[in-house]
Amino acid sequence: MTFVPEFMPMLSPGKHRSPRSGGCFMEIASFLAGDRWSDHPKCSDPALAELARCVNDVLQDSSRSRLSPMIPSVIGTGHRSGPDRTRIAALVVRECALVALPLVSLKTRPLACALLVAEEMLDESTAEAAAVLATQPDAAAFARRFLQENAGRWEDPRAYLSLGVPQAMRCAVRTVNEELGDEAPEVLVTMLARAIGAVRTECGLVDDYDVSEQRWQTACHLVGAEAART
């Protein structure tokens, strides 16, 4: 596991043109990886980066600091080919839906659809997905009808990556954040952690990207520092 310092870079919501105006989760990841300063760095998978940006932006300052130790874990997941990218995106969507669907009462139909489409893209039918769908039987029935009536809708992976994946992740994050109140930060941190774990396993990554203590200190100097939280 990479070195985790006592103080971490202070994360801010939104996009920042330079570190002088702050840094979000993915912008700090770009810096730690040695990439150009960006919230869309090449070092990380685009779907995983989208989820990290979404979670980063909806969390309050008091909870956002919990994300900082995860930043090195997204580095090294990028630079995958088309089929691999599609599979990774489906894994991220599945984890989002698996975490959100049993806990919410709103947007259950789109979340159930997202879960079933993700499993279809992965060509898998997992027991965990079946158990989660069983907690929302009406939404599950709707989703199964939707897939039957829209067979082949996502045959073009580009449509899934550009439309289906971002919409599903944003739906999961926003619904959890708006509906679960004080419990939302814990659920969202878990959602991101699970997605990172699934992607790293798919990519065959064992050890986190090794960030030196000096690199962490430089990041803190650029955007400000706060005590590390887990």
Coordinates of N, CA and C in Angstrom, one line a residue:
M1 N 0.9 -1.2 0.0 CA 0.0 0.0 0.0 C 0.9 1.2 0.0
T2 N 0.4 2.3 -0.7 CA 1.2 3.5 -0.8 C 1.3 4.2 0.5
F3 N 2.4 5.1 0.6 CA 2.6 5.9 1.8 C 1.4 6.8 2.0
V4 N 0.8 6.9 3.2 CA -0.3 7.8 3.5 C 0.2 8.8 4.5
P5 N 0.3 10.0 4.2 CA 0.9 11.0 5.2 C -0.1 11.4 6.2
E6 N 0.4 12.1 7.2 CA -0.4 12.6 8.3 C -1.4 13.7 7.8
F7 N -0.9 14.5 6.8 CA -1.8 15.5 6.3 C -1.9 15.3 4.8
M8 N -3.1 15.5 4.3 CA -3.5 15.3 2.9 C -3.9 16.6 2.2
P9 N -3.9 16.6 0.9 CA -4.3 17.7 0.1 C -5.8 18.0 0.4
M10 N -6.1 19.3 0.5 CA -7.5 19.7 0.8 C -8.3 19.6 -0.5
L11 N -9.3 18.8 -0.6 CA -10.1 18.7 -1.8 C -11.2 19.7 -1.8
S12 N -11.5 20.2 -3.1 CA -12.5 21.2 -3.3 C -13.5 20.7 -4.4
P13 N -14.8 21.1 -4.3 CA -15.7 20.7 -5.4 C -15.4 21.4 -6.7
G14 N -15.8 20.8 -7.8 CA -15.7 21.5 -9.1 C -14.4 21.4 -9.8
K15 N -14.3 22.1 -10.9 CA -13.1 22.0 -11.7 C -12.3 23.3 -11.5
H16 N -11.0 23.1 -11.5 CA -10.1 24.3 -11.2 C -9.0 24.4 -12.3
R17 N -8.8 25.6 -12.8 CA -7.9 25.8 -13.9 C -6.5 25.6 -13.5
S18 N -6.2 25.8 -12.2 CA -4.8 25.6 -11.7 C -4.9 25.3 -10.2
P19 N -3.9 24.8 -9.6 CA -3.9 24.4 -8.2 C -4.1 25.7 -7.3
R20 N -3.9 26.8 -7.8 CA -4.0 28.0 -7.0 C -5.5 28.3 -6.6
S21 N -6.4 27.7 -7.4 CA -7.8 27.9 -7.0 C -8.4 26.7 -6.4
G22 N -7.6 25.7 -6.1 CA -8.0 24.5 -5.4 C -7.8 23.2 -6.3
G23 N -8.2 22.1 -5.7 CA -8.1 20.8 -6.5 C -9.1 19.8 -6.0
C24 N -9.7 19.2 -7.0 CA -10.7 18.1 -6.7 C -9.9 16.7 -6.7
F25 N -10.7 15.7 -6.4 CA -10.1 14.3 -6.3 C -9.3 14.0 -7.5
M26 N -9.8 14.2 -8.7 CA -9.1 13.7 -9.9 C -8.0 14.7 -10.3
E27 N -8.1 16.0 -10.0 CA -7.0 16.9 -10.3 C -5.8 16.6 -9.4
I28 N -6.1 16.2 -8.2 CA -4.9 15.8 -7.3 C -4.3 14.5 -7.9
A29 N -5.2 13.6 -8.4 CA -4.7 12.3 -9.0 C -3.8 12.6 -10.1
S30 N -4.2 13.6 -11.0 CA -3.4 13.9 -12.1 C -2.0 14.5 -11.7
F31 N -2.0 15.3 -10.6 CA -0.7 15.8 -10.1 C 0.2 14.7 -9.5
L32 N -0.4 13.8 -8.7 CA 0.3 12.8 -8.1 C 0.9 11.8 -9.1
A33 N 0.2 11.6 -10.2 CA 0.7 10.7 -11.3 C 1.7 11.4 -12.2
G34 N 1.9 12.7 -12.1 CA 2.8 13.4 -13.0 C 2.2 13.7 -14.3
D35 N 0.8 13.7 -14.4 CA 0.1 14.1 -15.6 C -0.1 15.6 -15.6
R36 N -0.6 16.1 -16.7 CA -1.0 17.5 -16.8 C -2.2 17.7 -15.9
W37 N -2.2 18.9 -15.2 CA -3.3 19.2 -14.3 C -4.6 19.1 -15.0
S38 N -5.5 18.2 -14.5 CA -6.8 18.0 -15.2 C -7.7 17.2 -14.3
D39 N -9.0 17.4 -14.5 CA -9.9 16.5 -13.8 C -10.3 15.3 -14.6
H40 N -9.7 15.3 -15.8 CA -9.9 14.1 -16.7 C -8.6 13.5 -17.1
P41 N -7.8 13.1 -16.2 CA -6.4 12.6 -16.5 C -6.4 11.3 -17.2
K42 N -5.4 11.1 -18.0 CA -5.3 9.8 -18.7 C -4.8 8.7 -17.8
C43 N -4.4 9.0 -16.6 CA -3.9 7.9 -15.7 C -5.0 7.1 -15.1
S44 N -6.3 7.5 -15.2 CA -7.4 6.9 -14.6 C -8.5 6.5 -15.6
D45 N -9.2 5.4 -15.4 CA -10.3 5.0 -16.3 C -11.3 6.2 -16.3
P46 N -11.9 6.5 -17.4 CA -12.9 7.6 -17.5 C -14.1 7.4 -16.7
A47 N -14.6 6.2 -16.6 CA -15.8 5.9 -15.9 C -15.6 6.0 -14.4
L48 N -14.4 5.5 -13.9 CA -14.1 5.6 -12.5 C -13.8 7.0 -12.2
A49 N -13.2 7.8 -13.1 CA -12.9 9.2 -12.8 C -14.2 10.0 -12.7
E50 N -15.2 9.6 -13.5 CA -16.5 10.3 -13.5 C -17.2 10.1 -12.1
L51 N -17.1 8.9 -11.6 CA -17.7 8.6 -10.3 C -17.0 9.4 -9.3
A52 N -15.6 9.4 -9.3 CA -14.9 10.1 -8.3 C -15.2 11.6 -8.3
R53 N -15.4 12.2 -9.5 CA -15.8 13.6 -9.6 C -17.2 13.8 -9.0
C54 N -18.1 12.9 -9.3 CA -19.5 13.1 -8.8 C -19.5 13.0 -7.3
V55 N -18.8 12.0 -6.7 CA -18.8 11.9 -5.2 C -18.1 13.1 -4.6
N56 N -16.9 13.5 -5.2 CA -16.2 14.6 -4.7 C -17.1 15.9 -4.6
D57 N -17.9 16.1 -5.7 CA -18.6 17.3 -5.8 C -19.8 17.4 -4.9
V58 N -20.5 16.3 -4.6 CA -21.7 16.3 -3.7 C -21.4 16.3 -2.2
L59 N -20.2 15.8 -1.9 CA -19.9 15.7 -0.4 C -19.6 17.1 0.1
Q60 N -20.0 17.3 1.4 CA -19.6 18.5 2.1 C -18.1 18.5 2.5
D61 N -17.6 19.7 2.8 CA -16.2 19.8 3.1 C -15.8 18.8 4.2
S62 N -16.7 18.7 5.2 CA -16.4 17.9 6.4 C -16.2 16.4 6.1
S63 N -16.9 16.0 5.0 CA -16.8 14.5 4.6 C -15.8 14.3 3.4
R64 N -15.6 15.3 2.6 CA -14.8 15.1 1.4 C -13.4 14.7 1.7
S65 N -12.9 15.1 2.9 CA -11.5 14.7 3.2 C -11.3 13.2 3.4
R66 N -12.4 12.5 3.5 CA -12.3 11.0 3.6 C -11.8 10.4 2.3
L67 N -12.0 11.1 1.2 CA -11.7 10.6 -0.1 C -10.2 10.6 -0.4
S68 N -9.4 11.5 0.3 CA -8.0 11.7 -0.1 C -7.2 10.5 -0.1
P69 N -7.3 9.6 0.9 CA -6.4 8.4 0.9 C -6.7 7.5 -0.3
M70 N -7.8 7.6 -0.9 CA -8.2 6.7 -2.1 C -7.5 7.2 -3.4
I71 N -7.0 8.4 -3.4 CA -6.6 9.0 -4.7 C -5.6 8.1 -5.4
P72 N -4.5 7.7 -4.8 CA -3.5 6.8 -5.5 C -4.1 5.6 -6.1
S73 N -5.2 5.1 -5.6 CA -5.8 3.8 -6.0 C -6.4 3.9 -7.4
V74 N -6.8 5.2 -7.9 CA -7.3 5.3 -9.2 C -6.2 5.4 -10.3
I75 N -5.0 5.7 -9.9 CA -3.9 5.9 -10.8 C -3.5 4.5 -11.3
G76 N -3.4 4.5 -12.7 CA -3.0 3.2 -13.3 C -4.1 2.4 -13.9
T77 N -5.3 2.9 -13.7 CA -6.5 2.2 -14.2 C -6.9 2.7 -15.7
G78 N -6.2 3.7 -16.2 CA -6.5 4.3 -17.5 C -5.7 3.5 -18.6
H79 N -5.8 4.1 -19.8 CA -5.1 3.6 -21.0 C -5.6 2.2 -21.3
R80 N -6.9 1.9 -21.2 CA -7.4 0.6 -21.6 C -8.0 0.7 -23.0
S81 N -8.1 -0.4 -23.7 CA -8.7 -0.4 -25.0 C -10.2 -0.4 -25.0
G82 N -10.9 -0.3 -26.1 CA -12.3 -0.2 -26.2 C -13.1 -1.3 -25.4
P83 N -12.9 -2.6 -25.7 CA -13.6 -3.6 -25.0 C -13.4 -3.6 -23.5
D84 N -12.1 -3.3 -23.1 CA -11.8 -3.3 -21.7 C -12.4 -2.1 -21.0
R85 N -12.4 -1.0 -21.7 CA -13.1 0.2 -21.2 C -14.6 0.0 -20.9
T86 N -15.2 -0.7 -21.9 CA -16.7 -0.9 -21.7 C -16.9 -1.8 -20.5
R87 N -16.1 -2.8 -20.4 CA -16.2 -3.8 -19.2 C -16.0 -3.0 -17.9
I88 N -15.0 -2.2 -17.9 CA -14.7 -1.5 -16.6 C -15.8 -0.5 -16.3
A89 N -16.4 0.1 -17.3 CA -17.5 1.1 -17.1 C -18.7 0.3 -16.5
A90 N -19.0 -0.9 -17.1 CA -20.1 -1.6 -16.6 C -19.9 -2.1 -15.1
L91 N -18.6 -2.4 -14.8 CA -18.3 -2.8 -13.4 C -18.6 -1.6 -12.4
V92 N -18.2 -0.4 -12.9 CA -18.4 0.8 -12.0 C -19.9 1.0 -11.8
V93 N -20.7 0.9 -12.9 CA -22.1 1.1 -12.8 C -22.7 0.1 -11.9
R94 N -22.3 -1.1 -12.1 CA -22.9 -2.2 -11.2 C -22.6 -1.9 -9.8
E95 N -21.4 -1.5 -9.4 CA -21.1 -1.3 -8.0 C -22.0 -0.1 -7.5
C96 N -22.2 0.9 -8.3 CA -23.0 2.1 -7.9 C -24.4 1.6 -7.6
A97 N -25.0 0.8 -8.5 CA -26.4 0.3 -8.4 C -26.5 -0.6 -7.2
L98 N -25.5 -1.5 -7.0 CA -25.6 -2.5 -5.9 C -25.6 -1.8 -4.6
V99 N -24.9 -0.7 -4.5 CA -24.8 0.1 -3.2 C -26.1 0.9 -3.0
A100 N -26.5 1.6 -4.1 CA -27.6 2.5 -3.9 C -29.0 1.9 -3.8
L101 N -29.3 0.9 -4.7 CA -30.6 0.5 -4.9 C -31.3 -0.1 -3.7
P102 N -30.7 -0.8 -2.8 CA -31.4 -1.3 -1.6 C -31.7 -0.3 -0.6
L103 N -31.1 0.9 -0.7 CA -31.2 1.9 0.3 C -32.1 3.1 0.0
V104 N -32.6 3.2 -1.2 CA -33.4 4.4 -1.6 C -34.8 4.0 -2.0
S105 N -35.7 5.0 -2.0 CA -37.0 4.7 -2.5 C -37.4 5.5 -3.7
L106 N -36.5 6.4 -4.1 CA -36.6 7.2 -5.3 C -35.7 6.7 -6.4
K107 N -36.0 6.9 -7.6 CA -35.2 6.5 -8.8 C -34.9 5.1 -8.8
T108 N -35.7 4.2 -8.2 CA -35.4 2.8 -8.1 C -35.5 2.1 -9.5
R109 N -36.4 2.6 -10.4 CA -36.5 2.0 -11.7 C -35.2 2.3 -12.5
P110 N -34.8 3.5 -12.7 CA -33.5 3.7 -13.4 C -32.3 3.0 -12.8
L111 N -32.3 2.9 -11.5 CA -31.2 2.2 -10.9 C -31.2 0.7 -11.2
A112 N -32.4 0.1 -11.1 CA -32.6 -1.3 -11.5 C -32.2 -1.6 -12.9
C113 N -32.7 -0.7 -13.8 CA -32.3 -0.8 -15.2 C -30.8 -0.7 -15.4
A114 N -30.1 0.2 -14.7 CA -28.7 0.3 -14.8 C -28.0 -0.9 -14.3
L115 N -28.5 -1.5 -13.3 CA -27.9 -2.8 -12.8 C -28.0 -3.9 -13.8
L116 N -29.2 -4.1 -14.3 CA -29.4 -5.2 -15.3 C -28.7 -5.0 -16.6
V117 N -28.6 -3.7 -17.0 CA -27.8 -3.4 -18.3 C -26.4 -3.7 -18.0
A118 N -25.9 -3.3 -16.8 CA -24.5 -3.5 -16.5 C -24.1 -5.0 -16.5
E119 N -25.0 -5.8 -15.9 CA -24.8 -7.3 -15.9 C -24.9 -7.8 -17.4
E120 N -25.7 -7.3 -18.2 CA -25.8 -7.7 -19.6 C -24.5 -7.3 -20.3
M121 N -24.0 -6.2 -20.1 CA -22.8 -5.8 -20.8 C -21.6 -6.6 -20.3
L122 N -21.7 -7.1 -19.1 CA -20.6 -8.0 -18.5 C -20.8 -9.4 -18.9
D123 N -22.0 -9.7 -19.4 CA -22.4 -11.1 -19.7 C -22.3 -12.0 -18.4
E124 N -22.9 -11.4 -17.3 CA -22.9 -12.0 -16.0 C -24.2 -11.9 -15.4
S125 N -24.5 -12.8 -14.5 CA -25.7 -12.8 -13.7 C -25.4 -13.2 -12.3
T126 N -25.1 -12.2 -11.4 CA -24.6 -12.5 -10.1 C -25.6 -12.7 -9.0
A127 N -25.3 -13.4 -8.0 CA -26.2 -13.6 -6.9 C -26.4 -12.3 -6.2
E128 N -25.4 -11.5 -6.1 CA -25.5 -10.2 -5.3 C -26.5 -9.3 -6.1
A129 N -26.5 -9.3 -7.4 CA -27.4 -8.4 -8.1 C -28.8 -8.9 -7.9
A130 N -29.0 -10.3 -8.0 CA -30.3 -10.8 -7.8 C -30.9 -10.5 -6.4
A131 N -30.0 -10.5 -5.4 CA -30.5 -10.2 -4.1 C -30.9 -8.8 -3.9
V132 N -30.1 -7.9 -4.5 CA -30.4 -6.5 -4.5 C -31.7 -6.2 -5.2
L133 N -31.9 -6.7 -6.4 CA -33.1 -6.5 -7.1 C -34.3 -7.0 -6.4
A134 N -34.1 -8.1 -5.6 CA -35.3 -8.6 -4.8 C -35.7 -7.6 -3.7
T135 N -34.9 -6.7 -3.3 CA -35.3 -5.7 -2.4 C -36.2 -4.6 -3.0
Q136 N -36.2 -4.6 -4.3 CA -37.1 -3.6 -5.0 C -37.8 -4.3 -6.1
P137 N -38.8 -5.2 -5.8 CA -39.4 -6.0 -6.8 C -40.1 -5.3 -7.9
D138 N -40.8 -4.2 -7.6 CA -41.5 -3.4 -8.6 C -40.5 -2.8 -9.6
A139 N -39.4 -2.3 -9.1 CA -38.4 -1.7 -10.0 C -37.7 -2.8 -10.8
A140 N -37.5 -3.9 -10.2 CA -36.8 -5.0 -10.9 C -37.7 -5.5 -12.0
A141 N -39.0 -5.6 -11.8 CA -39.9 -6.1 -12.9 C -39.9 -5.1 -14.0
F142 N -40.0 -3.8 -13.7 CA -39.9 -2.8 -14.7 C -38.6 -2.9 -15.5
A143 N -37.5 -3.1 -14.8 CA -36.2 -3.1 -15.5 C -36.2 -4.3 -16.5
R144 N -36.7 -5.4 -16.0 CA -36.7 -6.6 -16.9 C -37.5 -6.4 -18.2
R145 N -38.7 -5.7 -18.0 CA -39.5 -5.4 -19.2 C -38.8 -4.4 -20.1
F146 N -38.1 -3.5 -19.5 CA -37.4 -2.5 -20.2 C -36.3 -3.1 -21.1
L147 N -35.6 -4.1 -20.5 CA -34.6 -4.8 -21.3 C -35.2 -5.6 -22.4
Q148 N -36.3 -6.2 -22.2 CA -36.9 -7.0 -23.2 C -37.4 -6.2 -24.3
E149 N -38.0 -5.0 -24.0 CA -38.5 -4.1 -25.0 C -37.5 -3.3 -25.7
N150 N -36.3 -3.2 -25.2 CA -35.2 -2.4 -25.8 C -34.0 -3.3 -26.0
A151 N -34.2 -4.5 -26.4 CA -33.1 -5.4 -26.7 C -32.2 -4.8 -27.8
G152 N -30.9 -4.8 -27.5 CA -29.9 -4.3 -28.4 C -29.7 -2.8 -28.4
R153 N -30.3 -2.1 -27.4 CA -30.2 -0.7 -27.3 C -28.7 -0.3 -27.1
W154 N -28.0 -1.1 -26.3 CA -26.6 -0.8 -26.0 C -25.6 -1.6 -26.8
E155 N -26.0 -2.1 -28.0 CA -25.1 -2.9 -28.8 C -23.9 -2.1 -29.2
D156 N -24.1 -0.8 -29.4 CA -22.9 0.1 -29.7 C -22.3 0.5 -28.4
P157 N -21.1 0.0 -28.1 CA -20.5 0.4 -26.8 C -20.3 1.9 -26.6
R158 N -20.1 2.6 -27.7 CA -19.9 4.0 -27.6 C -21.1 4.7 -27.0
A159 N -22.3 4.2 -27.4 CA -23.5 4.8 -26.8 C -23.6 4.5 -25.3
Y160 N -23.2 3.3 -24.9 CA -23.3 3.0 -23.5 C -22.3 3.8 -22.7
L161 N -21.1 4.0 -23.2 CA -20.0 4.7 -22.5 C -20.4 6.2 -22.5
S162 N -20.9 6.8 -23.5 CA -21.2 8.2 -23.5 C -22.5 8.6 -22.9
L163 N -23.5 7.7 -22.9 CA -24.8 8.1 -22.4 C -25.2 7.2 -21.1
G164 N -25.2 5.9 -21.3 CA -25.7 5.1 -20.3 C -24.9 5.1 -19.0
V165 N -23.6 5.1 -19.1 CA -22.7 5.0 -18.0 C -22.8 6.3 -17.1
P166 N -22.6 7.5 -17.7 CA -22.6 8.7 -16.9 C -24.0 8.9 -16.3
Q167 N -25.0 8.7 -17.0 CA -26.4 8.9 -16.4 C -26.6 8.0 -15.3
A168 N -26.2 6.7 -15.3 CA -26.4 5.8 -14.3 C -25.7 6.2 -13.0
M169 N -24.4 6.6 -13.2 CA -23.6 6.9 -12.0 C -24.1 8.2 -11.4
R170 N -24.5 9.2 -12.2 CA -25.0 10.4 -11.6 C -26.3 10.2 -10.9
C171 N -27.1 9.3 -11.4 CA -28.4 9.0 -10.8 C -28.2 8.4 -9.4
A172 N -27.2 7.4 -9.4 CA -26.9 6.7 -8.1 C -26.4 7.7 -7.1
V173 N -25.4 8.5 -7.4 CA -24.8 9.5 -6.5 C -25.8 10.5 -6.0
R174 N -26.5 11.1 -6.9 CA -27.5 12.2 -6.6 C -28.6 11.6 -5.7
T175 N -29.1 10.4 -6.1 CA -30.2 9.9 -5.3 C -29.8 9.6 -3.9
V176 N -28.7 9.0 -3.7 CA -28.2 8.7 -2.4 C -28.0 10.0 -1.6
N177 N -27.3 11.0 -2.2 CA -27.0 12.2 -1.6 C -28.3 13.0 -1.1
E178 N -29.3 13.0 -2.0 CA -30.5 13.7 -1.7 C -31.5 13.0 -0.8
E179 N -31.4 11.7 -0.7 CA -32.4 10.9 0.0 C -31.9 10.5 1.4
L180 N -30.7 10.2 1.5 CA -30.2 9.5 2.7 C -29.7 10.4 3.8
G181 N -29.7 11.7 3.6 CA -29.3 12.7 4.6 C -27.9 12.4 5.2
D182 N -27.9 12.3 6.6 CA -26.6 12.2 7.3 C -25.9 10.9 7.0
E183 N -26.6 9.9 6.5 CA -26.0 8.6 6.1 C -25.4 8.6 4.7
A184 N -25.7 9.6 3.9 CA -25.2 9.7 2.6 C -23.7 9.6 2.4
P185 N -22.9 10.4 3.2 CA -21.5 10.4 3.0 C -20.9 9.0 3.2
E186 N -21.3 8.3 4.2 CA -20.8 6.9 4.4 C -21.1 6.0 3.2
V187 N -22.3 6.1 2.7 CA -22.7 5.3 1.6 C -21.9 5.7 0.3
L188 N -21.7 7.0 0.1 CA -21.0 7.4 -1.1 C -19.5 7.0 -1.1
V189 N -18.9 7.1 0.1 CA -17.5 6.7 0.3 C -17.4 5.2 0.0
T190 N -18.4 4.4 0.5 CA -18.4 3.0 0.2 C -18.6 2.7 -1.2
M191 N -19.5 3.5 -1.9 CA -19.7 3.3 -3.3 C -18.4 3.5 -4.1
L192 N -17.7 4.6 -3.9 CA -16.5 4.8 -4.6 C -15.4 3.8 -4.3
A193 N -15.3 3.4 -3.0 CA -14.3 2.4 -2.6 C -14.6 1.1 -3.3
R194 N -15.8 0.7 -3.4 CA -16.2 -0.6 -4.0 C -15.9 -0.5 -5.5
A195 N -16.2 0.6 -6.1 CA -15.9 0.7 -7.6 C -14.4 0.7 -7.8
I196 N -13.7 1.4 -7.0 CA -12.2 1.3 -7.2 C -11.7 -0.1 -7.1
G197 N -12.2 -0.8 -6.1 CA -11.7 -2.2 -5.9 C -12.1 -3.1 -7.0
A198 N -13.3 -2.9 -7.6 CA -13.7 -3.8 -8.7 C -12.8 -3.5 -9.9
V199 N -12.5 -2.2 -10.2 CA -11.7 -1.8 -11.3 C -10.3 -2.3 -11.2
R200 N -9.7 -2.1 -10.0 CA -8.4 -2.5 -9.8 C -8.2 -4.0 -10.0
T201 N -9.2 -4.8 -9.5 CA -9.2 -6.2 -9.7 C -9.2 -6.6 -11.2
E202 N -10.1 -5.9 -11.9 CA -10.3 -6.1 -13.3 C -9.0 -5.8 -14.1
C203 N -8.3 -4.8 -13.6 CA -7.0 -4.3 -14.3 C -5.8 -5.1 -13.8
G204 N -6.0 -6.0 -12.8 CA -4.9 -6.8 -12.3 C -3.9 -6.0 -11.5
L205 N -4.4 -4.9 -10.9 CA -3.5 -4.1 -10.1 C -3.6 -4.6 -8.6
V206 N -2.4 -4.8 -8.0 CA -2.3 -5.2 -6.7 C -1.9 -4.1 -5.7
D207 N -0.8 -3.5 -6.0 CA -0.3 -2.4 -5.1 C -0.8 -1.0 -5.7
D208 N -1.1 -0.1 -4.7 CA -1.5 1.3 -5.1 C -0.3 1.9 -5.8
Y209 N -0.5 2.9 -6.6 CA 0.5 3.8 -7.2 C 1.3 4.4 -6.1
D210 N 2.6 4.3 -6.2 CA 3.5 4.7 -5.1 C 3.8 6.2 -5.2
V211 N 3.2 6.9 -4.2 CA 3.3 8.3 -4.2 C 4.3 8.6 -3.0
S212 N 5.4 9.4 -3.3 CA 6.4 9.7 -2.3 C 5.8 10.7 -1.3
E213 N 6.5 10.7 -0.2 CA 6.1 11.7 0.8 C 6.3 13.1 0.3
Q214 N 7.4 13.3 -0.5 CA 7.6 14.7 -1.0 C 6.5 15.1 -2.0
R215 N 6.0 14.1 -2.8 CA 4.9 14.5 -3.7 C 3.7 14.9 -3.0
W216 N 3.4 14.1 -1.9 CA 2.2 14.5 -1.1 C 2.4 15.9 -0.5
Q217 N 3.6 16.2 0.0 CA 3.8 17.5 0.6 C 3.7 18.6 -0.4
T218 N 4.1 18.4 -1.7 CA 4.0 19.4 -2.7 C 2.5 19.6 -3.0
A219 N 1.7 18.5 -3.1 CA 0.3 18.7 -3.4 C -0.4 19.5 -2.3
C220 N 0.0 19.2 -1.0 CA -0.5 20.0 0.1 C -0.2 21.5 0.0
H221 N 1.1 21.7 -0.4 CA 1.5 23.1 -0.5 C 0.7 23.8 -1.6
L222 N 0.4 23.1 -2.7 CA -0.3 23.8 -3.8 C -1.8 24.1 -3.5
V223 N -2.5 23.2 -2.8 CA -3.9 23.4 -2.6 C -4.4 23.5 -1.2
G224 N -3.4 23.4 -0.2 CA -3.8 23.5 1.2 C -3.8 22.1 1.8
A225 N -3.7 22.0 3.1 CA -3.6 20.7 3.7 C -4.6 20.5 4.8
E226 N -5.0 19.3 5.1 CA -5.9 19.0 6.2 C -5.5 17.6 6.8
A227 N -5.9 17.4 8.0 CA -5.5 16.1 8.6 C -6.1 14.9 7.9
A228 N -5.4 13.8 7.7 CA -5.9 12.7 7.0 C -7.0 12.0 7.7
R229 N -8.0 11.6 7.0 CA -9.2 10.8 7.6 C -9.4 9.6 6.8
T230 N -9.9 8.5 7.5 CA -10.3 7.3 6.8 C -11.7 6.9 7.1

